[in-house]
Short mmCIF file of C-alpha atoms and ligand atoms in Angstrom, two decimals:
data_model
loop_
_atom_site.label_atom_id
_atom_site.label_comp_id
_atom_site.label_asym_id
_atom_site.label_seq_id
_atom_site.Cartn_x
_atom_site.Cartn_y
_atom_site.Cartn_z
CA UNK J 616 -4.24 -0.24 27.03
CA UNK J 617 -2.07 2.15 24.92
CA UNK J 618 -2.29 1.51 21.19
CA UNK J 619 0.09 2.00 18.27
CA UNK J 620 -1.27 3.37 15.00
CA UNK J 621 0.63 2.28 11.89
CA UNK J 622 0.17 2.61 8.14
CA UNK J 623 0.80 -0.62 6.22
CA UNK J 624 1.49 -1.04 2.50
CA UNK J 625 -1.22 -3.31 1.08
CA UNK J 626 -0.72 -2.84 -2.69
CA UNK J 627 2.40 -2.25 -4.77
CA UNK J 628 2.85 0.91 -6.80
CA UNK J 629 3.54 -0.99 -10.03
CA UNK J 630 0.04 -2.48 -9.97
CA UNK J 631 -1.91 0.39 -8.38
CA UNK J 632 -1.65 4.17 -8.90
CA UNK J 633 -0.21 6.33 -6.11
CA UNK J 634 -2.94 7.15 -3.60
CA UNK J 635 -4.70 6.02 -0.41
CA UNK J 636 -5.66 2.65 -1.97
CA UNK J 637 -2.03 1.51 -1.45
CA UNK J 638 -2.28 1.75 2.32
CA UNK J 639 -4.23 0.56 5.34
CA UNK J 640 -4.15 2.12 8.81
CA UNK J 641 -4.14 -0.41 11.64
CA UNK J 642 -4.09 -0.21 15.42
CA UNK J 643 -2.31 -2.73 17.62
CA UNK J 644 -1.42 -2.85 21.34
CA UNK J 645 2.01 -1.44 22.17
CA UNK J 646 4.64 -4.22 21.98
CA UNK J 647 6.61 -5.58 24.94
CA UNK J 648 10.21 -4.35 25.05
CA UNK J 649 12.85 -7.12 25.20
CA UNK J 650 16.51 -6.90 26.30
CA UNK J 651 18.55 -4.74 23.93
CA UNK J 652 15.45 -3.02 22.56
CA UNK J 653 13.92 0.45 22.79
CA UNK J 654 10.37 1.66 22.41
CA UNK J 655 10.48 4.98 20.55
CA UNK J 656 7.63 7.47 20.20
CA UNK J 657 8.18 8.97 16.78
CA UNK J 658 7.58 12.72 16.62
CA UNK J 659 8.88 13.56 13.13
CA UNK J 660 8.91 11.31 10.09
CA UNK J 661 10.91 11.93 6.91
CA UNK J 662 9.19 11.48 3.54
CA UNK J 663 11.56 10.72 0.67
CA UNK J 664 11.12 10.22 -3.08
CA UNK J 665 12.95 6.87 -2.70
CA UNK J 666 9.75 5.56 -1.08
CA UNK J 667 8.17 5.50 -4.55
CA UNK J 668 10.72 2.83 -5.45
CA UNK J 669 10.41 0.89 -2.19
CA UNK J 670 6.65 0.68 -2.78
CA UNK J 671 7.05 -1.25 -6.05
CA UNK J 672 7.60 -5.02 -6.22
CA UNK J 673 10.98 -4.57 -7.99
CA UNK J 674 13.44 -7.10 -6.52
CA UNK J 675 16.31 -6.00 -8.76
CA UNK J 676 16.87 -2.68 -7.03
CA UNK J 677 19.44 -1.67 -4.40
CA UNK J 678 17.05 -2.46 -1.54
CA UNK J 679 14.27 -5.03 -1.10
CA UNK J 680 10.71 -3.77 -1.64
CA UNK J 681 8.38 -3.18 1.30
CA UNK J 682 6.41 -6.43 1.44
CA UNK J 683 2.60 -6.27 1.28
CA UNK J 684 1.19 -6.04 4.81
CA UNK J 685 4.39 -4.53 6.27
CA UNK J 686 4.48 -1.13 7.95
CA UNK J 687 5.61 1.39 5.31
CA UNK J 688 9.39 1.97 5.57
CA UNK J 689 10.74 5.39 6.58
CA UNK J 690 13.34 7.18 8.68
CA UNK J 691 12.40 9.43 11.53
CA UNK J 692 13.15 11.21 14.76
CA UNK J 693 11.70 10.40 18.14
CA UNK J 694 11.96 10.07 21.87
CA UNK J 695 12.77 6.89 23.78
CA UNK J 696 9.83 6.03 26.04
CA UNK J 697 11.19 2.72 27.37
CA UNK J 698 14.74 1.39 27.20
CA UNK J 699 16.06 -2.09 27.88
CA UNK J 700 19.59 -1.15 26.83
CA UNK J 701 22.20 0.47 29.11
CA UNK J 702 23.23 3.12 26.55
CA UNK J 703 19.77 4.70 26.34
CA UNK J 704 17.21 5.99 28.78
CA UNK J 705 13.67 7.32 28.58
CA UNK J 706 13.67 10.86 27.18
CA UNK J 707 16.71 10.37 24.90
CA UNK J 708 16.27 11.67 21.34
CA UNK J 709 17.13 9.22 18.57
CA UNK J 710 16.85 8.83 14.81
CA UNK J 711 16.42 5.61 12.90
CA UNK J 712 14.22 3.54 10.60
CA UNK J 713 10.94 3.76 12.48
CA UNK J 714 8.37 3.32 9.67
CA UNK J 715 5.02 5.02 9.23
CA UNK J 716 3.85 4.59 12.81
CA UNK J 717 3.56 6.40 16.12
CA UNK J 718 5.65 3.95 18.15
CA UNK J 719 8.54 1.79 16.94
CA UNK J 720 10.12 -1.17 18.69
CA UNK J 721 13.76 -1.15 17.61
CA UNK J 722 17.05 -2.73 18.51
CA UNK J 723 19.33 -0.17 20.24
CA UNK J 724 22.02 -0.97 17.66
CA UNK J 725 19.74 0.33 14.87
CA UNK J 726 19.34 3.89 16.14
CA UNK J 727 21.60 6.93 16.49
CA UNK J 728 21.47 9.24 19.50
CA UNK J 729 20.70 12.87 18.63
CA UNK J 730 21.60 16.08 20.49
CA UNK J 731 18.25 17.10 22.09
CA UNK J 732 19.10 20.79 21.60
CA UNK J 733 18.98 20.47 17.79
CA UNK J 734 15.55 21.10 16.20
CA UNK J 735 14.15 17.82 14.79
CA UNK J 736 13.53 19.56 11.44
CA UNK J 737 17.22 20.47 11.26
CA UNK J 738 18.26 16.90 12.08
CA UNK J 739 16.08 15.41 9.33
CA UNK J 740 16.78 18.16 6.77
CA UNK J 741 20.55 18.45 7.14
CA UNK J 742 22.18 15.82 9.36
CA UNK J 743 20.19 12.82 8.12
CA UNK J 744 19.71 11.46 4.58
CA UNK J 745 19.75 14.79 2.64
CA UNK J 746 23.05 15.97 4.11
CA UNK J 747 24.71 12.57 3.89
CA UNK J 748 23.56 12.23 0.28
CA UNK J 749 24.77 15.69 -0.73
CA UNK J 750 28.13 15.09 0.97
CA UNK J 751 28.76 11.66 -0.51
CA UNK J 752 27.53 12.67 -3.97
CA UNK J 753 29.15 16.04 -4.38
CA UNK J 754 32.28 15.86 -2.24
CA UNK J 755 33.28 12.21 -2.70
CA UNK J 756 32.00 11.43 -6.20
CA UNK J 757 31.82 14.89 -7.83
CA UNK J 758 35.27 15.86 -6.47
CA UNK J 759 34.58 19.62 -6.72
CA UNK J 760 37.41 22.08 -7.36
CA UNK J 761 37.32 25.81 -6.65
CA UNK J 762 36.57 27.76 -9.81
CA UNK J 763 34.67 24.91 -11.47
CA UNK J 764 31.04 25.16 -12.56
CA UNK J 765 28.38 22.96 -10.95
CA UNK J 766 24.85 22.43 -12.23
CA UNK J 767 22.36 20.75 -9.92
CA UNK J 768 18.82 19.69 -10.82
CA UNK J 769 16.07 19.48 -8.21
CA UNK J 770 18.07 22.39 -6.86
CA UNK J 771 15.51 23.71 -4.38
CA UNK J 772 14.84 20.26 -2.94
CA UNK J 773 16.30 18.91 0.25
CA UNK J 774 19.31 17.24 -1.40
CA UNK J 775 19.78 19.76 -4.24
CA UNK J 776 19.78 22.82 -2.00
CA UNK J 777 22.53 21.30 0.17
CA UNK J 778 24.56 20.24 -2.87
CA UNK J 779 24.52 23.79 -4.22
CA UNK J 780 25.53 25.30 -0.88
CA UNK J 781 28.37 22.79 -0.47
CA UNK J 782 29.48 23.71 -3.98
CA UNK J 783 29.51 27.41 -3.06
CA UNK J 784 31.40 26.63 0.14
CA UNK J 785 34.03 24.85 -1.99
CA UNK J 786 34.43 27.89 -4.26
CA UNK J 787 32.41 26.68 -7.24
CA UNK J 788 30.12 28.62 -9.54
CA UNK J 789 26.70 27.06 -8.88
CA UNK J 790 23.67 26.97 -11.16
CA UNK J 791 20.44 25.43 -9.93
CA UNK J 792 17.58 24.09 -12.03
CA UNK J 793 14.16 24.08 -10.33
CA UNK J 794 10.46 24.14 -11.14
CA UNK J 795 9.16 27.54 -10.01
CA UNK J 796 10.12 31.20 -9.86
CA UNK J 797 9.74 31.15 -6.08
CA UNK J 798 12.25 28.28 -5.82
CA UNK J 799 14.68 30.00 -8.22
CA UNK J 800 14.48 33.24 -6.22
CA UNK J 801 15.17 31.34 -2.99
CA UNK J 802 18.26 29.76 -4.56
CA UNK J 803 19.78 33.01 -5.77
CA UNK J 804 18.56 35.43 -3.08
CA UNK J 805 18.83 33.26 0.04
CA UNK J 806 21.31 30.47 -0.71
CA UNK J 807 23.80 32.40 -2.83
CA UNK J 808 23.53 30.33 -6.03
CA UNK J 809 25.07 32.23 -8.96
CA UNK J 810 22.07 31.55 -11.21
CA UNK J 811 18.86 29.52 -11.29
CA UNK J 812 16.82 28.27 -14.23
CA UNK J 813 13.11 27.55 -14.10
CA UNK J 814 12.90 24.41 -16.25
CA UNK J 815 9.13 24.80 -16.61
CA UNK J 816 9.18 28.28 -18.17
CA UNK J 817 12.68 28.94 -19.54
CA UNK J 818 14.63 27.55 -22.52
CA UNK J 819 17.11 25.51 -20.46
CA UNK J 820 19.81 25.21 -23.13
CA UNK J 821 19.78 28.91 -24.06
CA UNK J 822 19.90 29.93 -20.43
CA UNK J 823 22.81 27.53 -19.75
CA UNK J 824 24.72 29.05 -22.68
CA UNK J 825 24.22 32.42 -21.04
CA UNK J 826 25.03 31.60 -17.39
CA UNK J 827 27.53 28.75 -17.94
CA UNK J 828 29.24 29.83 -21.19
CA UNK J 829 32.49 28.29 -19.88
CA UNK J 830 30.86 24.80 -19.80
CA UNK J 831 29.96 22.53 -16.90
CA UNK J 832 32.43 20.54 -14.80
CA UNK J 833 30.13 18.80 -12.34
CA UNK J 834 26.50 17.84 -13.00
CA UNK J 835 24.58 16.65 -9.93
CA UNK J 836 21.52 14.93 -11.37
CA UNK J 837 18.49 14.65 -9.08
CA UNK J 838 15.61 14.56 -11.53
CA UNK J 839 16.15 13.48 -15.15
CA UNK J 840 13.65 15.10 -17.49
CA UNK J 841 14.28 17.81 -20.06
CA UNK J 842 17.26 19.37 -18.25
CA UNK J 843 19.38 16.23 -18.43
CA UNK J 844 20.29 16.34 -22.11
CA UNK J 845 20.85 20.11 -22.09
CA UNK J 846 23.37 19.81 -19.26
CA UNK J 847 25.01 16.64 -20.61
CA UNK J 848 25.90 18.17 -24.01
CA UNK J 849 27.49 21.17 -22.26
CA UNK J 850 29.89 19.15 -20.07
CA UNK J 851 33.57 20.11 -20.13
CA UNK J 852 36.38 17.59 -20.67
CA UNK J 853 37.04 15.49 -17.54
CA UNK J 854 33.58 16.43 -16.22
CA UNK J 855 31.84 14.38 -13.54
CA UNK J 856 28.14 13.47 -13.61
CA UNK J 857 26.79 12.33 -10.25
CA UNK J 858 23.52 10.45 -10.74
CA UNK J 859 21.62 10.72 -7.47
CA UNK J 860 17.96 10.62 -8.52
CA UNK J 861 15.70 10.48 -11.56
CA UNK J 862 12.35 11.45 -10.12
CA UNK J 863 10.95 12.31 -13.57
CA UNK J 864 11.07 8.57 -14.28
CA UNK J 865 9.87 7.14 -10.95
CA UNK J 866 6.23 6.83 -11.96
CA UNK J 867 6.70 6.86 -15.76
CA UNK J 868 5.47 3.80 -17.68
CA UNK J 869 8.71 3.81 -19.73
CA UNK J 870 11.94 5.43 -18.50
CA UNK J 871 13.33 8.17 -20.76
CA UNK J 872 16.08 7.07 -23.21
CA UNK J 873 19.58 8.27 -22.29
CA UNK J 874 21.66 10.69 -24.38
CA UNK J 875 24.27 9.52 -26.92
CA UNK J 876 27.40 7.94 -25.37
CA UNK J 877 29.93 9.41 -27.84
CA UNK J 878 30.19 12.46 -25.60
CA UNK J 879 31.49 10.27 -22.76
CA UNK J 880 34.55 9.37 -24.85
CA UNK J 881 35.09 12.75 -26.45
CA UNK J 882 34.89 14.56 -23.11
CA UNK J 883 36.34 11.72 -20.96
CA UNK J 884 33.35 11.98 -18.63
CA UNK J 885 32.89 10.09 -15.39
CA UNK J 886 29.26 9.15 -14.79
CA UNK J 887 28.49 7.48 -11.49
CA UNK J 888 25.26 6.52 -9.79
CA UNK J 889 25.13 5.90 -6.05
CA UNK J 890 22.64 4.97 -3.33
CA UNK J 891 23.03 5.88 0.30
CA UNK J 892 22.35 2.45 1.85
CA UNK J 893 25.85 1.54 0.55
CA UNK J 894 27.32 4.41 2.56
CA UNK J 895 25.35 4.51 5.79
CA UNK J 896 28.18 2.73 7.61
CA UNK J 897 30.29 5.80 6.73
CA UNK J 898 27.86 8.21 8.44
CA UNK J 899 30.51 9.34 10.95
CA UNK J 900 33.03 10.24 8.22
CA UNK J 901 30.38 11.95 6.09
CA UNK J 902 29.23 14.07 9.03
CA UNK J 903 32.86 15.06 9.64
CA UNK J 904 32.97 16.39 6.08
CA UNK J 905 29.61 18.15 6.39
CA UNK J 906 29.66 19.56 9.92
CA UNK J 907 32.39 22.17 9.42
CA UNK J 908 30.19 23.79 6.76
CA UNK J 909 27.16 23.68 9.07
CA UNK J 910 29.17 25.16 11.95
CA UNK J 911 30.46 27.99 9.73
CA UNK J 912 26.84 28.91 8.91
CA UNK J 913 27.26 27.99 5.24
CA UNK J 914 24.24 25.67 5.15
CA UNK J 915 20.62 26.86 5.24
CA UNK J 916 17.61 24.59 4.93
CA UNK J 917 13.88 24.80 4.81
CA UNK J 918 11.52 22.14 6.07
CA UNK J 919 8.05 21.58 4.62
CA UNK J 920 6.13 20.18 7.59
CA UNK J 921 2.76 18.48 7.24
CA UNK J 922 0.73 17.39 10.26
CA UNK J 923 -0.48 13.95 11.37
CA UNK J 924 0.51 10.39 10.43
CA UNK J 925 -2.21 10.15 7.75
CA UNK J 926 -0.75 13.19 5.97
CA UNK J 927 2.06 10.93 4.74
CA UNK J 928 -0.30 9.22 2.30
CA UNK J 929 -1.10 12.34 0.25
CA UNK J 930 2.25 13.89 1.12
CA UNK J 931 4.11 11.72 -1.40
CA UNK J 932 2.22 13.46 -4.23
CA UNK J 933 3.95 16.74 -3.32
CA UNK J 934 7.24 15.36 -4.65
CA UNK J 935 5.69 14.74 -8.05
CA UNK J 936 3.93 18.11 -8.33
CA UNK J 937 6.94 19.97 -6.91
CA UNK J 938 4.76 21.55 -4.21
CA UNK J 939 7.16 20.57 -1.41
CA UNK J 940 9.28 23.55 -0.45
CA UNK J 941 12.29 21.87 1.09
CA UNK J 942 12.57 18.74 3.20
CA UNK J 943 9.20 17.03 3.50
CA UNK J 944 8.53 16.06 7.12
CA UNK J 945 5.44 14.63 8.79
CA UNK J 946 4.97 15.92 12.35
CA UNK J 947 3.13 13.33 14.40
N1 NAP L 1896 20.87 8.13 -4.43
C1 NAP L 1896 20.44 8.27 -3.18
O1 NAP L 1896 20.85 7.56 -2.26
C2 NAP L 1896 19.42 9.32 -2.91
C3 NAP L 1896 19.20 9.77 -1.59
C4 NAP L 1896 18.27 10.80 -1.39
C5 NAP L 1896 17.58 11.32 -2.49
N2 NAP L 1896 17.80 10.80 -3.73
C6 NAP L 1896 17.12 11.33 -4.90
O2 NAP L 1896 17.44 12.71 -5.01
C7 NAP L 1896 16.35 13.42 -5.60
C8 NAP L 1896 15.95 14.56 -4.69
O3 NAP L 1896 15.45 14.03 -3.47
P1 NAP L 1896 14.91 15.00 -2.33
O4 NAP L 1896 14.61 14.17 -1.16
O5 NAP L 1896 15.85 16.14 -2.19
O6 NAP L 1896 13.54 15.50 -2.94
P2 NAP L 1896 13.12 16.99 -3.28
O7 NAP L 1896 14.07 17.50 -4.32
O8 NAP L 1896 12.99 17.75 -2.00
O9 NAP L 1896 11.67 16.79 -3.90
C9 NAP L 1896 11.52 16.29 -5.19
C10 NAP L 1896 11.50 17.44 -6.22
O10 NAP L 1896 11.70 16.90 -7.50
C11 NAP L 1896 11.21 17.81 -8.46
N3 NAP L 1896 10.52 17.09 -9.53
C12 NAP L 1896 9.42 16.29 -9.43
N4 NAP L 1896 9.07 15.79 -10.63
C13 NAP L 1896 9.99 16.31 -11.53
C14 NAP L 1896 10.17 16.18 -12.93
N5 NAP L 1896 9.34 15.43 -13.69
N6 NAP L 1896 11.20 16.84 -13.52
C15 NAP L 1896 12.05 17.61 -12.77
N7 NAP L 1896 11.92 17.77 -11.43
C16 NAP L 1896 10.91 17.13 -10.83
C17 NAP L 1896 10.23 18.75 -7.71
O11 NAP L 1896 10.83 20.03 -7.64
P3 NAP L 1896 10.59 21.15 -8.80
O12 NAP L 1896 9.54 22.07 -8.26
O13 NAP L 1896 11.93 21.77 -8.92
O14 NAP L 1896 10.14 20.43 -10.04
C18 NAP L 1896 10.16 18.15 -6.32
O15 NAP L 1896 9.99 19.14 -5.33
C19 NAP L 1896 15.24 12.38 -5.81
O16 NAP L 1896 15.29 11.92 -7.14
C20 NAP L 1896 15.60 11.28 -4.84
O17 NAP L 1896 15.09 10.03 -5.22
C21 NAP L 1896 18.70 9.82 -3.94
#
């Protein structure tokens, strides 16, 4: 009898350090498909820094934690192997919340059909969470104007690299902050960023004074850490700060203190956090904003693919060391 292999969360990250001890791999018979449901064989699974939050027991966040014993939550891409819904048939490509497992039993209303001619890596790197996040954060919250200066942290990551390219496409001057020379070179040589700062080796403030002497209009914050204050104190009047992620704090015992608020009044700053679960019902509109840039060839991506379901367990560490080069994807 065919089996499903799944990885379950068995300890929470706030009681146990990140590592294999948080998970258990289990095998179960493939489930029976009921009316309205699909059985999907997942081929590509997205890993996201947000998982570090979902793995804690925090019930005050924007989304409920993964309960102990549940299959670890994730989004992915796969092929329908059995359909009990008239809109889908075996062989269709779909994306949805499939979890860390080979096969997912899902309601047809919970998945989106995908053009089978698009590479799965492109779907997960651009048209799924990273692209939707970059579009909502930069275009709808950051309200970019041609000629303005944008600084993005985590700039070589899956979200940051799209944010910077959207900024360029909208006529902005774009400065990326990233954690290696290789990433900085990719930003300026391949993606057309105007400048990139290696926050691990360069004096961030001095470099910002050099490459953004005119001040900063939009700050897209993906990381927190040392860059945050340096960018914040260089914001122009009426500047917008889009708070998307603070990965520097995700596994810290105590979150970093914020900068002084006086600047918010003096510069009339708008600071807004956002989380994509609030906006997933707007996926169609967000794709309409993003797709023209993709079709004009203005958006490049790179996918960092690791092999095998088990690779997900150690894969999460790559976000914290910065070793992921682009969108982290597990190929099953
Ligand atoms: N609000 C939302 O709905 C939403 C949706 C998607 C993503 N996000 C957030 O957006 C951020 C980027 O996500 P992503 O999927 O695109 O990941 P990513 O940028 O592809 O990967 C994470 C990167 O963060 C950097 N990093 C790790 N620790 C750091 C530290 N202490 N200080 C500075 N940088 C550090 C590393 O790059 P370096 O080599 O440059 O250090 C690492 O490669 C994350 O914070 C994520 O949680 C939020």
